[in-house]
Short mmCIF file of C-alpha atoms and ligand atoms in Angstrom, two decimals:
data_model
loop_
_atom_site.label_atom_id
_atom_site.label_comp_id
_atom_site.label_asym_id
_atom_site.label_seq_id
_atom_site.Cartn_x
_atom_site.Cartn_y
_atom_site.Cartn_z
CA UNK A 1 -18.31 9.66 4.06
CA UNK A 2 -14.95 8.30 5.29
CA UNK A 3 -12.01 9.38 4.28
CA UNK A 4 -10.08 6.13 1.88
CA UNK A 5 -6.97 4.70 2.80
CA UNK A 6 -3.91 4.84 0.20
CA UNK A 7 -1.21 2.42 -1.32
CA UNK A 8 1.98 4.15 -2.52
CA UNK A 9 4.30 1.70 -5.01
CA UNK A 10 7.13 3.16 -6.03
CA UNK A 11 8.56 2.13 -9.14
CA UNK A 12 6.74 -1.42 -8.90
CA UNK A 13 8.42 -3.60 -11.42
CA UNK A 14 6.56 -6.85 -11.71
CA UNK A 15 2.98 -6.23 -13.48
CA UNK A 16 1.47 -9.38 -11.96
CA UNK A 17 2.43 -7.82 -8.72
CA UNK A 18 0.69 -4.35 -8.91
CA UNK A 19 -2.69 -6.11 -10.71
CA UNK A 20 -2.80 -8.07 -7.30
CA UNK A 21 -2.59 -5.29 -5.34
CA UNK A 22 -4.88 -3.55 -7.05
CA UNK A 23 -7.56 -6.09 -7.15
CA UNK A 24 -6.70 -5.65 -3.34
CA UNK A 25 -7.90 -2.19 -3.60
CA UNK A 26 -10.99 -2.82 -6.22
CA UNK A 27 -12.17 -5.27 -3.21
CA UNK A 28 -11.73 -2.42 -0.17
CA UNK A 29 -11.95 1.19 -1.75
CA UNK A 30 -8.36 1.55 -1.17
CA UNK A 31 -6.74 4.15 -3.44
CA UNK A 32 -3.87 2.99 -5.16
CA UNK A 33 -1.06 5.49 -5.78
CA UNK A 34 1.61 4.15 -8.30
CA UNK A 35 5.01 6.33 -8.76
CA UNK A 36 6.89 6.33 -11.97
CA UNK A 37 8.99 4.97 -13.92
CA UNK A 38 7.13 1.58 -13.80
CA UNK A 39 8.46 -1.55 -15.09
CA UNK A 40 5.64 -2.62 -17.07
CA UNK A 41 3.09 -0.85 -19.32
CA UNK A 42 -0.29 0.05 -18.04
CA UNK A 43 -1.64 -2.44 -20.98
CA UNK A 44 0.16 -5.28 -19.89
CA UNK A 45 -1.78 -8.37 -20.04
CA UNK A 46 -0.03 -9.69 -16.46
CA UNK A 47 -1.25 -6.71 -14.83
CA UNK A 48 -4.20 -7.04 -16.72
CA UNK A 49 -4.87 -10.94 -15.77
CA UNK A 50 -4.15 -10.24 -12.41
CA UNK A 51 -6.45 -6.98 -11.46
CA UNK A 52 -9.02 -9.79 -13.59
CA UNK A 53 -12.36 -7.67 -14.41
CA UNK A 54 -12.21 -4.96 -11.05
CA UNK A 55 -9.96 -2.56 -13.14
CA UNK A 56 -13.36 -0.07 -13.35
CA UNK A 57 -13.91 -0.22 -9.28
CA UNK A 58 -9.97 1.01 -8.57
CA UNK A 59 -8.98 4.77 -8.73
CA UNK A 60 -5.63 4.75 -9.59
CA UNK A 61 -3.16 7.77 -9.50
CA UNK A 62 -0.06 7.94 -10.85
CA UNK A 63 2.91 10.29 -10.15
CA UNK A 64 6.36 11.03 -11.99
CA UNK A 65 8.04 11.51 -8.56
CA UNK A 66 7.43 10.25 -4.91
CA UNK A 67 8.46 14.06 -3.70
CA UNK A 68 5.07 14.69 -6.09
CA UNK A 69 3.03 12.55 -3.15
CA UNK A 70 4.44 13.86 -0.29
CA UNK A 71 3.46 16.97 -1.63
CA UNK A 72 -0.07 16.36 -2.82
CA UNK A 73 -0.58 14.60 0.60
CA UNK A 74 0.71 16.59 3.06
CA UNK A 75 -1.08 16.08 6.27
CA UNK A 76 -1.89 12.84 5.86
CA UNK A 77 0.55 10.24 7.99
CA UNK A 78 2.76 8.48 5.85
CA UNK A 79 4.23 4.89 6.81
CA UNK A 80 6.90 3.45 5.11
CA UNK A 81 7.22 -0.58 4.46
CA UNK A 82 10.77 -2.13 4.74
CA UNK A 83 12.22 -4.76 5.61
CA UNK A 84 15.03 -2.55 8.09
CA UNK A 85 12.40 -0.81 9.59
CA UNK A 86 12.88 -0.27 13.80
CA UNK A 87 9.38 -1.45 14.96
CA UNK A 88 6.19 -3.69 13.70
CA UNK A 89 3.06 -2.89 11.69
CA UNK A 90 1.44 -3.82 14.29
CA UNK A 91 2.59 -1.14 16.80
CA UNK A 92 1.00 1.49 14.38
CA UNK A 93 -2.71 3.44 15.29
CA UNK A 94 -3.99 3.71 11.79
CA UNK A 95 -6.29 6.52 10.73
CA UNK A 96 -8.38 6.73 7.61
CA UNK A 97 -6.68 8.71 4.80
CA UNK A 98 -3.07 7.30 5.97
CA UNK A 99 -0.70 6.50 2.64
CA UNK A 100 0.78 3.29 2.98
CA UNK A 101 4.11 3.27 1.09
CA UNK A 102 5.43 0.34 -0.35
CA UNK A 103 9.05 -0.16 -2.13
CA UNK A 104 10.27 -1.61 -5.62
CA UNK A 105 10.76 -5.64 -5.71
CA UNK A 106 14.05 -5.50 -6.39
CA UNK A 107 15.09 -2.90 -4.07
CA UNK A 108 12.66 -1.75 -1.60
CA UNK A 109 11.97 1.83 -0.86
CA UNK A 110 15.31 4.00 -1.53
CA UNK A 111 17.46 4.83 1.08
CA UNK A 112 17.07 8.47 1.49
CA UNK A 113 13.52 8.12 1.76
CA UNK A 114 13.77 5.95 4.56
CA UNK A 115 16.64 7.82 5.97
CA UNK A 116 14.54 10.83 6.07
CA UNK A 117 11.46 9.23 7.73
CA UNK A 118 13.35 6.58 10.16
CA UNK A 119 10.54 6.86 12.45
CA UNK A 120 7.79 6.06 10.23
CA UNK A 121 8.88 3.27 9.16
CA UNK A 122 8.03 -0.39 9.95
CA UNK A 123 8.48 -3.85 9.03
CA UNK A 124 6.25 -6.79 8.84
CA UNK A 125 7.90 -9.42 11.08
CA UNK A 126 10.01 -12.64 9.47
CA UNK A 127 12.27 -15.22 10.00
CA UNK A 128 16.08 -14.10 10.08
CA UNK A 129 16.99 -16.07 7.13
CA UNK A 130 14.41 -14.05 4.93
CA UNK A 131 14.84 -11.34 3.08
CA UNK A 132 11.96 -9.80 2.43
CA UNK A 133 7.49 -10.97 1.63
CA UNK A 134 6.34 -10.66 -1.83
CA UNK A 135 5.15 -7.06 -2.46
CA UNK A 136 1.65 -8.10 -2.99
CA UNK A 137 1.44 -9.84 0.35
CA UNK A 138 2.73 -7.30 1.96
CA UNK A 139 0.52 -4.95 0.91
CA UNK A 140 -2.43 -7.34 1.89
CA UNK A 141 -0.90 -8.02 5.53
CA UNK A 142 -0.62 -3.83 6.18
CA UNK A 143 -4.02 -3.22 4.29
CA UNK A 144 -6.48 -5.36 6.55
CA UNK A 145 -4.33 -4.46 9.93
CA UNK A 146 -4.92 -1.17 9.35
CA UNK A 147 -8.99 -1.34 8.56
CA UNK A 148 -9.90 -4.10 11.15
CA UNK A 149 -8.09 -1.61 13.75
CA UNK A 150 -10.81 0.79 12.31
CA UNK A 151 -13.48 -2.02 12.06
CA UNK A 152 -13.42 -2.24 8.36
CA UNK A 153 -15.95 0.38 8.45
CA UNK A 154 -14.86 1.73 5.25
CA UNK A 155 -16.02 -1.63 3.70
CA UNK A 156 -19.47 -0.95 5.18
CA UNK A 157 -19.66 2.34 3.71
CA UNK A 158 -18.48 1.27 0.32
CA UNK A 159 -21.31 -1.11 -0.05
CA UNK A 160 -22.75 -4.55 1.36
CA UNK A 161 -19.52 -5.76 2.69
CA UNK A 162 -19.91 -6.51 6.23
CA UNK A 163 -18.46 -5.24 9.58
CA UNK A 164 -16.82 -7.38 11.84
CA UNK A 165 -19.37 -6.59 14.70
CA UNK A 166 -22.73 -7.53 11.94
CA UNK A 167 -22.03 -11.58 11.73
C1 LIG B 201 10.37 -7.63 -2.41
S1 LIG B 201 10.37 -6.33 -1.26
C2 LIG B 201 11.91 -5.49 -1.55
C3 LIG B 201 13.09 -6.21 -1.05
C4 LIG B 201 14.30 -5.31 -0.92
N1 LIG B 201 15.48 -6.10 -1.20
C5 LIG B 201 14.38 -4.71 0.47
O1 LIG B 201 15.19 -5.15 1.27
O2 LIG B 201 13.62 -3.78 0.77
C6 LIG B 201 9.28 -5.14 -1.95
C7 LIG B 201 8.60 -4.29 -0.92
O3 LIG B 201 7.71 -5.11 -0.15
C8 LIG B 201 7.62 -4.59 1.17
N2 LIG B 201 8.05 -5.66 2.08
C9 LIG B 201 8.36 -6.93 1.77
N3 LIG B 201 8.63 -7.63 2.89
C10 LIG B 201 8.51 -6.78 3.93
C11 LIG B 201 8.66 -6.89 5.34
N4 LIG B 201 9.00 -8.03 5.92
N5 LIG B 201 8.44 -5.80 6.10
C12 LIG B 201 8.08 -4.62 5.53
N6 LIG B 201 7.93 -4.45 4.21
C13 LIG B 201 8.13 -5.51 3.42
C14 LIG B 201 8.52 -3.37 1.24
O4 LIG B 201 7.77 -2.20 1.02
C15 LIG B 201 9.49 -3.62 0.10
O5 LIG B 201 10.04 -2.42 -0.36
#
């Protein structure tokens, strides 16, 4: 059994937002890890609407702090998401069981976090005059790069979606 891959929000604000991502998640057997306070309530019908009818197939945790992760999950690799980030997505090996960490809408991650881990950080490349992808889409663009590198085999495990190497 492989190992699942995990989202890290912290603080997500916009419900419609996180329900996206975690339809994302219902769709992949990604764990979704979402770090309080959060801007919306866990009944909210936006978040709701958006994660539609796969709320049952999505194993959410939540946390009160991010050092509360880091802790929990020590050992795994951690990659940070920001717009400032050094290098690509791309240049990144992913490895089952890596937390993918993702920052607030209106603020990204907070600077001492990505102070402290400069080098695990990356961005998802963009014109100069933008500021930053929706947080949804950028969890969808770092989600599938990291399972096709690993052939999506965790899809094949999970059920009868198909690896890239079976059409
Ligand atoms: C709307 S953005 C936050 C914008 C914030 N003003 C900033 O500069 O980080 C929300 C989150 O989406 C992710 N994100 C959005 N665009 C990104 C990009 N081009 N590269 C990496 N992460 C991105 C980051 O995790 C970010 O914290």
């Amino acid at each position: 059994m492989l190992k699942p891959l995990h989202i890290v929000l912290i603080e997500p604000e916009i419900p419609g937002n996180t329900g996206n991502i975690a339809r994302l998640c219902a769709g992949t057997g990604i764990e979704l890890h979402l770090v309080r306070p959060l801007g919306f309530s866990t009944d909210d019908k936006h978040l709701k609407r958006a994660g539609l009818d796969y709320w049952p197939l999505v194993k959410v945790h939540y946390h009160d702090n991010f050092a509360e992760v880091q802790e929990r999950y020590a050992g795994h690799n951690f990659y940070y998401l920001s717009t400032k980030a050094p290098r690509s997505y791309t240049e990144v090996h992913y490895t089952m069981d890596d937390m993918l960490v993702f920052g607030k809408e209106s603020a990204g991650i907070p600077e001492p976090i990505l102070k402290a881990n400069w080098e695990h950080c990356v961005r998802i490349p963009m014109i100069p005059e933008a500021r930053s992808l929706n947080l949804s889409n950028s969890v969808a663009v770092v989600a599938y790069e990291a399972m096709r590198q690993m052939d999506f085999q965790n899809l094949a495990e999970a059920g009868p979606g198909l690896r890239m190497d079976q059409h």
